[in-house]
Coordinates of C-alpha atoms and ligand atoms in Angstrom, one line a residue:
X6 CA 15.3 61.6 164.3
X7 CA 17.3 64.8 164.2
X8 CA 16.4 65.5 167.8
X9 CA 17.6 62.1 168.9
X10 CA 21.0 62.5 167.2
X11 CA 21.4 65.9 168.9
X12 CA 20.6 64.4 172.3
X13 CA 22.9 61.5 171.7
X14 CA 25.8 63.8 170.8
X15 CA 25.1 66.0 173.8
X16 CA 25.1 63.1 176.2
X17 CA 28.2 61.6 174.6
X18 CA 30.1 64.9 174.2
X19 CA 29.4 66.6 177.4
X20 CA 29.0 63.6 179.7
X21 CA 26.7 63.8 182.7
X22 CA 28.9 62.9 185.6
X23 CA 32.1 64.7 186.7
X24 CA 34.1 61.5 186.7
X25 CA 34.2 61.2 182.9
X26 CA 34.7 64.9 182.2
X27 CA 38.4 65.1 183.1
X28 CA 41.1 62.9 181.7
X29 CA 43.5 60.9 183.8
X30 CA 46.9 59.3 183.2
X31 CA 49.2 57.0 185.1
X32 CA 52.9 57.0 184.3
X33 CA 54.7 53.8 185.4
X34 CA 58.4 53.3 185.7
X35 CA 59.2 49.7 186.6
X36 CA 62.9 49.8 187.7
X37 CA 65.9 52.0 188.3
X38 CA 67.3 51.5 184.8
X39 CA 64.2 51.2 182.6
X40 CA 64.2 50.7 178.8
X41 CA 60.6 51.8 178.5
X42 CA 58.1 53.8 180.4
X43 CA 54.4 52.7 180.5
X44 CA 51.5 55.2 180.2
X45 CA 47.9 54.4 180.7
X46 CA 45.2 57.1 180.2
X47 CA 41.5 57.5 180.1
X48 CA 39.6 60.3 178.3
X49 CA 36.6 61.3 176.2
X50 CA 37.3 61.5 172.5
X51 CA 37.1 65.0 171.0
X52 CA 37.2 63.5 167.5
X53 CA 38.0 60.1 166.1
X54 CA 41.7 61.0 166.2
X55 CA 44.0 60.9 169.2
X56 CA 47.5 62.4 169.0
X57 CA 51.0 63.0 170.3
X58 CA 52.1 66.6 169.7
X59 CA 55.3 65.7 168.0
X60 CA 58.6 67.6 167.6
X61 CA 60.4 67.3 164.3
X62 CA 63.6 65.2 164.1
X63 CA 65.6 64.8 160.9
X64 CA 65.8 61.0 161.5
X65 CA 62.3 60.4 162.8
X66 CA 59.6 61.7 160.5
X67 CA 57.0 60.9 163.2
X68 CA 58.9 62.5 166.0
X69 CA 58.3 61.1 169.5
X70 CA 55.4 59.0 168.1
X71 CA 57.9 56.7 166.4
X72 CA 59.0 55.6 169.9
X73 CA 55.5 54.5 171.0
X74 CA 55.0 50.7 171.3
X75 CA 52.2 48.3 172.2
X76 CA 49.4 50.8 171.9
X77 CA 46.1 49.1 173.1
X78 CA 42.8 51.1 173.1
X79 CA 39.7 49.8 174.8
X80 CA 36.3 51.2 175.7
X81 CA 35.2 51.6 179.3
X82 CA 33.6 48.1 179.3
X83 CA 36.9 46.5 178.1
X84 CA 35.9 46.1 174.4
X85 CA 38.9 46.7 172.1
X86 CA 38.8 49.7 169.8
X87 CA 40.4 49.2 166.4
X88 CA 42.7 52.0 165.2
X89 CA 45.1 52.9 162.4
X90 CA 48.2 55.0 162.6
X91 CA 47.7 58.0 160.4
X92 CA 51.3 59.4 160.5
X93 CA 52.9 62.4 162.2
X94 CA 51.6 61.4 165.7
X95 CA 47.9 60.8 164.8
X96 CA 46.0 57.6 165.4
X97 CA 42.5 57.2 163.9
X98 CA 40.0 55.2 166.0
X99 CA 36.9 53.3 165.0
X100 CA 35.0 55.3 167.7
X101 CA 33.0 58.4 168.0
X102 CA 33.2 61.9 169.6
X103 CA 32.5 61.6 173.3
X104 CA 33.3 57.9 173.6
X105 CA 35.3 57.2 176.7
X106 CA 38.5 55.2 175.8
X107 CA 41.3 53.8 177.8
X108 CA 44.8 53.8 176.2
X109 CA 47.8 51.8 177.2
X110 CA 51.2 52.1 175.7
X111 CA 55.0 52.0 176.2
X112 CA 57.4 54.7 175.2
X113 CA 60.9 53.5 174.3
X114 CA 63.5 55.6 176.2
X115 CA 65.7 56.1 173.1
X116 CA 65.2 59.8 172.5
X117 CA 68.9 60.4 173.1
X118 CA 69.7 58.5 169.9
X119 CA 68.2 61.1 167.6
X120 CA 68.6 64.8 166.8
X121 CA 65.6 67.1 167.5
X122 CA 64.9 70.6 166.1
X123 CA 64.9 72.5 169.4
X124 CA 67.4 70.1 171.1
X125 CA 66.9 67.2 173.4
X126 CA 66.3 69.6 176.3
X127 CA 62.8 70.1 174.8
X128 CA 62.0 66.5 174.2
X129 CA 63.1 63.7 176.5
X130 CA 66.4 62.3 177.9
X131 CA 67.9 60.0 180.5
X132 CA 70.2 61.0 183.4
X133 CA 71.9 58.6 185.9
X134 CA 69.4 59.8 188.5
X135 CA 66.2 59.9 186.4
X136 CA 64.2 60.7 183.3
X137 CA 63.3 64.0 181.7
X138 CA 60.1 64.3 179.6
X139 CA 58.1 67.0 178.0
X140 CA 54.4 66.3 178.3
X141 CA 54.3 66.2 174.5
X142 CA 56.8 63.3 174.4
X143 CA 54.9 61.3 177.0
X144 CA 51.1 61.7 176.5
X145 CA 48.8 60.7 173.7
X146 CA 45.8 63.1 174.0
X147 CA 42.4 63.4 172.5
X148 CA 42.8 67.0 171.3
X149 CA 42.9 70.3 173.2
X150 CA 39.4 71.7 173.3
X151 CA 38.4 70.2 176.6
X152 CA 38.6 72.7 179.5
X153 CA 38.6 70.0 182.2
X154 CA 41.5 69.2 184.5
X155 CA 43.7 66.2 184.0
X156 CA 45.0 64.0 186.8
X157 CA 48.4 62.5 186.4
X158 CA 49.6 59.8 188.8
X159 CA 53.1 58.4 189.0
X160 CA 53.9 54.8 189.9
X161 CA 57.7 54.9 190.4
X162 CA 60.5 52.8 191.8
X163 CA 61.1 53.1 195.5
X164 CA 63.2 56.3 196.3
X165 CA 62.0 58.0 193.1
X166 CA 59.8 61.1 193.0
X167 CA 58.2 63.2 190.2
X168 CA 58.9 66.9 189.9
X169 CA 56.1 68.5 187.9
X170 CA 54.8 72.0 187.2
X171 CA 51.3 70.9 188.3
X172 CA 49.9 71.2 191.8
X173 CA 49.7 68.0 193.8
X174 CA 46.1 67.1 194.6
X175 CA 47.0 64.1 196.7
X176 CA 50.2 62.0 197.3
X177 CA 51.6 61.1 194.0
X178 CA 48.8 62.7 191.9
X179 CA 49.1 66.0 190.1
X180 CA 46.5 68.1 188.4
X181 CA 47.1 69.8 185.0
X182 CA 44.7 72.5 184.1
X183 CA 44.0 71.2 180.6
X184 CA 45.6 69.4 177.7
X185 CA 47.9 72.2 176.7
X186 CA 49.1 72.6 180.3
X187 CA 49.8 68.8 180.2
X188 CA 51.7 68.7 176.9
X189 CA 53.4 72.1 176.8
X190 CA 55.4 71.6 180.0
X191 CA 58.2 69.4 181.2
X192 CA 58.8 67.1 184.2
X193 CA 61.5 65.0 185.8
X194 CA 61.2 61.6 187.5
X195 CA 64.0 60.1 189.6
X196 CA 66.2 60.4 192.7
X197 CA 67.3 64.0 191.8
X198 CA 67.3 66.9 194.3
X199 CA 64.0 68.8 194.4
X200 CA 63.8 72.0 196.3
X201 CA 61.0 74.6 196.5
X202 CA 62.2 78.2 196.5
X203 CA 60.1 81.3 197.0
X204 CA 61.4 84.5 195.3
X205 CA 59.1 87.4 195.8
X206 CA 55.7 86.4 194.4
X207 CA 57.2 83.4 192.6
X208 CA 57.4 79.8 193.6
X209 CA 60.0 77.7 191.9
X210 CA 60.3 73.9 192.1
X211 CA 63.9 73.3 191.3
X212 CA 64.7 69.8 190.1
X213 CA 68.5 69.5 189.8
X214 CA 70.5 66.5 188.7
X215 CA 73.0 64.8 190.9
X216 CA 76.1 66.5 189.5
X217 CA 74.7 70.0 190.2
X218 CA 73.3 69.4 193.7
X219 CA 76.0 71.6 195.3
X220 CA 75.3 74.4 192.8
X221 CA 71.7 75.0 193.7
X222 CA 72.5 78.3 195.5
X223 CA 74.3 79.6 192.4
X224 CA 71.2 79.0 190.4
X225 CA 69.0 80.7 192.9
X226 CA 71.4 83.6 193.3
X227 CA 71.2 84.1 189.5
X228 CA 67.5 84.1 189.4
X229 CA 66.7 86.2 192.5
X230 CA 67.7 89.7 191.2
X231 CA 66.4 89.1 187.7
X232 CA 62.7 88.4 188.7
X233 CA 62.0 91.9 190.2
X234 CA 63.9 93.5 187.3
X235 CA 61.7 91.7 184.8
X236 CA 58.5 92.6 186.8
X237 CA 59.6 96.2 186.7
X238 CA 60.6 96.1 183.0
X239 CA 57.2 94.6 181.9
X240 CA 55.1 96.3 184.5
X241 CA 53.6 93.1 185.9
X242 CA 53.8 89.4 186.6
X243 CA 53.8 86.7 183.9
X244 CA 50.8 84.5 183.4
X245 CA 52.0 82.0 186.0
X246 CA 53.6 82.4 189.4
X247 CA 54.6 78.8 190.0
X248 CA 57.2 77.2 187.8
X249 CA 59.2 74.0 187.6
X250 CA 62.9 74.4 186.7
X251 CA 64.8 71.3 185.6
X252 CA 68.6 71.7 185.3
X253 CA 70.9 68.8 184.3
X254 CA 74.4 68.3 182.8
X255 CA 74.4 67.8 179.1
X256 CA 76.6 67.4 176.0
X257 CA 75.8 71.0 175.0
X258 CA 74.3 74.0 176.9
X259 CA 70.7 74.6 175.8
X260 CA 67.4 75.6 177.3
X261 CA 63.7 75.7 176.5
X262 CA 60.9 77.5 178.2
X263 CA 57.3 76.3 178.5
X264 CA 54.4 78.1 180.0
X265 CA 54.9 76.7 183.5
X266 CA 58.4 75.3 183.4
X267 CA 61.8 75.5 181.9
X268 CA 64.5 73.0 181.0
X269 CA 68.2 73.6 181.0
X270 CA 71.1 71.5 180.0
X271 CA 74.5 72.8 181.0
X272 CA 77.8 71.6 179.5
X273 CA 80.9 71.8 181.7
X274 CA 81.6 73.4 185.0
X275 CA 79.0 75.6 186.8
X276 CA 80.7 78.5 188.5
X277 CA 80.7 82.3 188.4
X278 CA 83.0 82.4 185.4
X279 CA 80.9 80.1 183.3
X280 CA 77.8 81.9 184.2
X281 CA 78.3 84.0 181.0
X282 CA 76.7 80.9 179.4
X283 CA 74.5 79.0 182.0
X284 CA 73.5 82.2 183.9
X285 CA 72.6 83.8 180.5
X286 CA 70.6 80.6 179.7
X287 CA 68.6 80.8 182.9
X288 CA 68.0 84.5 182.5
X289 CA 66.9 84.0 178.8
X290 CA 64.4 81.2 179.7
X291 CA 63.0 83.1 182.7
X292 CA 62.4 86.1 180.4
X293 CA 60.4 83.9 178.1
X294 CA 57.7 83.6 180.8
X295 CA 56.9 87.2 179.9
X296 CA 58.1 87.5 176.2
X297 CA 56.9 84.3 174.5
X298 CA 54.3 82.9 176.9
X299 CA 52.5 85.9 178.5
X300 CA 53.1 88.2 175.5
X301 CA 52.5 85.8 172.6
X302 CA 52.4 86.3 168.8
X303 CA 49.4 85.5 166.6
X304 CA 51.7 83.7 164.2
X305 CA 53.9 81.0 165.7
X306 CA 56.8 81.5 163.4
X307 CA 56.8 85.0 161.8
X308 CA 57.7 86.8 165.0
X309 CA 60.5 84.5 166.3
X310 CA 62.9 87.5 165.7
X311 CA 60.9 89.3 168.4
X312 CA 60.4 86.3 170.7
X313 CA 64.0 85.2 170.6
X314 CA 66.1 88.2 169.5
X315 CA 64.4 90.7 171.8
X316 CA 64.4 88.2 174.7
X317 CA 68.2 87.8 174.2
X318 CA 68.7 91.6 174.1
X319 CA 66.6 92.2 177.2
X320 CA 68.5 89.3 178.9
X321 CA 71.8 91.1 178.1
X322 CA 70.5 94.4 179.5
X323 CA 69.0 92.8 182.6
X324 CA 72.2 90.8 183.5
X325 CA 74.1 94.1 183.1
X326 CA 71.7 96.2 185.1
X327 CA 71.6 93.7 188.0
X328 CA 75.4 93.5 188.1
X329 CA 75.3 89.8 187.3
X330 CA 77.4 90.5 184.2
X331 CA 80.3 92.9 184.3
X332 CA 80.2 95.5 181.5
X333 CA 83.0 93.7 179.6
X334 CA 80.9 90.6 179.4
X335 CA 77.9 92.7 178.2
X336 CA 80.0 94.1 175.3
X337 CA 81.3 90.5 174.5
X338 CA 77.6 89.4 174.2
X339 CA 76.7 92.2 171.8
X340 CA 79.8 91.4 169.8
X341 CA 78.7 87.8 169.6
X342 CA 75.3 88.8 168.4
X343 CA 76.9 91.0 165.7
X344 CA 79.1 88.0 164.7
X345 CA 76.1 85.6 164.5
X346 CA 74.3 88.1 162.3
X347 CA 77.1 88.6 159.8
X348 CA 77.8 84.8 159.6
X349 CA 74.1 84.3 158.8
X350 CA 74.0 87.1 156.2
X351 CA 77.4 86.8 154.6
X352 CA 78.8 83.3 155.2
X353 CA 75.7 81.1 155.5
X354 CA 74.0 83.1 152.7
X355 CA 70.6 83.1 154.4
X356 CA 68.6 85.3 152.0
X357 CA 65.4 85.2 154.0
X358 CA 64.1 88.2 155.9
X359 CA 64.4 87.9 159.7
X360 CA 60.7 87.3 159.8
X361 CA 60.7 84.5 157.2
X362 CA 63.7 82.8 158.9
X363 CA 61.5 82.1 161.9
X364 CA 59.9 79.2 160.0
X365 CA 63.3 77.5 160.4
X366 CA 64.2 79.1 163.6
X367 CA 66.7 76.4 164.7
X368 CA 68.6 76.1 161.4
X369 CA 68.6 79.8 160.9
X370 CA 69.1 80.7 164.6
X371 CA 72.1 83.0 163.9
X372 CA 69.8 85.3 161.9
X373 CA 66.8 85.0 164.2
X374 CA 68.7 85.3 167.5
X375 CA 71.7 87.4 166.4
X376 CA 69.8 89.6 164.0
X377 CA 66.8 90.0 166.4
X378 CA 69.2 91.1 169.2
X379 CA 70.7 93.7 166.9
X380 CA 67.3 95.0 165.8
X381 CA 66.4 95.4 169.5
X382 CA 69.7 97.2 170.3
X383 CA 69.3 99.6 167.3
X384 CA 65.6 100.2 168.2
X385 CA 66.4 100.9 171.8
X386 CA 68.9 103.6 170.6
X387 CA 66.4 105.0 168.1
X388 CA 63.7 105.3 170.8
X389 CA 66.2 106.9 173.3
X390 CA 67.5 109.4 170.7
X391 CA 63.9 110.3 169.6
X392 CA 62.8 110.9 173.2
X393 CA 66.0 112.5 174.7
X394 CA 66.5 109.3 176.6
X395 CA 63.2 109.5 178.4
X396 CA 62.0 106.2 176.9
X397 CA 63.7 103.1 175.6
X398 CA 63.0 99.4 174.8
X399 CA 61.6 99.0 178.4
X400 CA 58.6 101.2 177.5
X401 CA 58.1 99.2 174.3
X402 CA 57.9 96.0 176.3
X403 CA 55.7 97.4 179.1
X404 CA 53.3 98.7 176.4
X405 CA 53.3 95.2 174.8
X406 CA 52.6 93.7 178.2
X407 CA 49.7 96.0 178.9
X408 CA 48.2 95.5 175.5
X409 CA 48.8 91.8 175.0
X410 CA 50.1 90.2 178.2
X411 CA 47.4 91.3 180.6
X412 CA 44.6 90.7 178.1
X413 CA 45.7 87.5 176.5
X414 CA 45.3 89.0 173.0
X415 CA 47.9 88.0 170.4
X416 CA 50.2 90.5 168.8
X417 CA 51.1 90.9 165.1
X418 CA 54.2 92.4 163.4
X419 CA 52.1 95.5 162.7
X420 CA 51.4 95.9 166.4
X421 CA 55.1 95.9 167.2
X422 CA 55.8 98.6 164.5
X423 CA 52.8 100.6 165.8
X424 CA 53.9 100.5 169.4
X425 CA 57.5 101.3 168.6
X426 CA 56.3 104.3 166.6
X427 CA 54.0 105.5 169.4
X428 CA 56.7 105.1 172.1
X429 CA 59.3 106.9 170.1
X430 CA 56.9 109.5 168.6
X431 CA 58.6 108.8 165.3
X432 CA 57.6 106.5 162.4
X433 CA 59.6 103.3 162.7
X434 CA 57.9 101.4 159.8
X435 CA 60.8 102.0 157.4
X436 CA 63.4 100.6 159.9
X437 CA 61.3 97.4 160.5
X438 CA 60.5 97.1 156.8
X439 CA 64.1 97.2 155.7
X440 CA 65.7 95.0 158.4
X441 CA 63.0 92.8 159.8
X442 CA 60.4 92.3 157.0
X443 CA 63.1 93.0 154.4
X444 CA 66.6 91.7 153.8
X445 CA 68.6 94.9 154.3
X446 CA 71.9 94.6 156.2
X447 CA 71.7 96.3 159.6
X448 CA 75.0 98.0 160.3
X449 CA 75.2 98.7 164.1
X450 CA 78.4 100.8 163.7
X451 CA 76.6 104.1 163.5
X452 CA 74.2 103.1 166.4
X453 CA 77.2 102.3 168.6
X454 CA 78.9 105.6 167.7
X455 CA 75.8 107.6 168.5
X456 CA 75.9 106.5 172.1
X457 CA 79.7 106.8 172.6
X458 CA 80.8 103.3 171.7
X459 CA 83.4 102.4 169.2
X460 CA 82.8 99.3 167.0
X461 CA 85.9 98.0 165.3
X462 CA 85.2 95.2 162.9
X463 CA 86.8 93.1 160.2
X464 CA 84.9 90.2 158.6
X465 CA 83.6 88.2 161.6
X466 CA 85.6 90.1 164.2
X467 CA 83.8 92.7 166.4
X468 CA 85.2 94.8 169.2
X469 CA 83.0 97.2 171.2
X470 CA 84.6 99.7 173.5
X471 CA 83.7 102.9 175.3
X472 CA 85.1 106.2 174.1
X473 CA 86.8 108.0 177.0
X474 CA 85.6 111.2 175.4
X475 CA 81.9 110.2 175.2
X476 CA 79.6 113.1 176.0
X477 CA 77.5 113.2 179.2
X478 CA 74.4 112.7 177.0
X479 CA 76.0 109.5 175.5
X480 CA 77.0 108.2 178.9
X481 CA 73.5 108.8 180.2
X482 CA 72.1 106.7 177.4
X483 CA 74.5 103.9 178.1
X484 CA 73.7 104.1 181.8
X485 CA 70.0 103.9 181.1
X486 CA 70.5 100.9 178.8
X487 CA 73.0 98.9 180.8
X488 CA 72.8 100.3 184.3
X489 CA 75.8 101.3 186.3
X490 CA 76.4 98.2 188.4
X491 CA 78.4 96.3 185.8
X492 CA 80.5 99.4 184.7
X493 CA 84.1 99.4 185.6
X494 CA 85.0 102.6 183.8
X495 CA 85.6 103.0 180.0
X496 CA 88.4 101.3 178.2
X497 CA 90.1 104.6 177.6
X498 CA 89.8 104.8 173.8
X499 CA 90.2 108.4 172.5
X500 CA 89.3 109.8 169.2
Ligands
LIG11 ZN1 64.5 81.5 173.7

């Protein structure tokens, strides 16, 4: 009896033909101005539960799953499967592991009516020329343990196309590597502009909304110098070399990076002046392909200060070094980080440590992003001072890449402290303990002064300027950190 059960499970779970190993989905949009989108899928069950990987919304407890309608589940022979909705995006089926099921459902295109933790740019939205979706907002999946590929077909109105991060296997069909590749990415369907751009070893599929069609070159010009700078900083390529980039106009500027794609919404005009915001956003999301996706933490929330704060600091450095940001803009950005940090600590009264604040990364973003940026800035200076400017934050990141990026191992807080200590040759545990794991207030004034910068501050006002009498050693540190391309000479402050 025991043997028979085992064999039955083996046959059901592993399946004997190739056809039933991989899952497949068809996404159907019926007209140019749809109210719903239809999805049908076929897959083998990994358990009796199927799910949507939902994003929290203050108004929708069940996230995107609250917008699923008309779910019908059948077996391969057409026999209906009964199910119950179990909450937070889970459906429990009267079926067994390994059963092949066919799901059909509609998704109401009403995501724009709700607020979402990370922003609508990481969920789903409509544009005049099409529809944006993350895989998590579109696909009900059987779990994520299967290693088989997933075919995604699109049945779209005439003149529409689908831009996806997945390679095309035949006309209109794309192949995701596995369930996580399917749900942790974004796509755009519509009449938008799609252009494939090769930059060094990278291929980008740019999907750009109608209003930004004439700005495509500006986006490419912003990305082109950054990619080799990032490869050099980390000492290698990120985990992917092919990415989808979706850029559309929005009510607020925001962006989100996924393992093989990123999504940007830009508010207002796109030109060189406003690149302080949109160019920064693109640079920040690109950097996440290394710090966040290739180098990833063991805990999804405790190290947000490193994922977001360090990414933003490295973005500021890289935009300065490549000359994309003039030095004045670079100092404004550091001032903004200092402002965010003091607002979080003194006005919003966030009493969490920077690490703990990661659990509510979006609500406490001023501490996570602003504070994390200042920790990176201070640590960069600590390493440079300890090594006579032979090393800096770049060595910390390339060590993180070598130890965790290339291997796929996950890092912990202790790993960051250890590597910072090794790179600087000086114990950094007290610094991290006080300002990252603890709740001490990090005053960047002395750090600025030590490298020849004057920080003038009152309440939430911050002004950073270069001393005209900075020593050659101080100037050398600033040049190592910020490069020389954005420099236009000091602002002439004497002391
Ligand atoms: Zn980010």
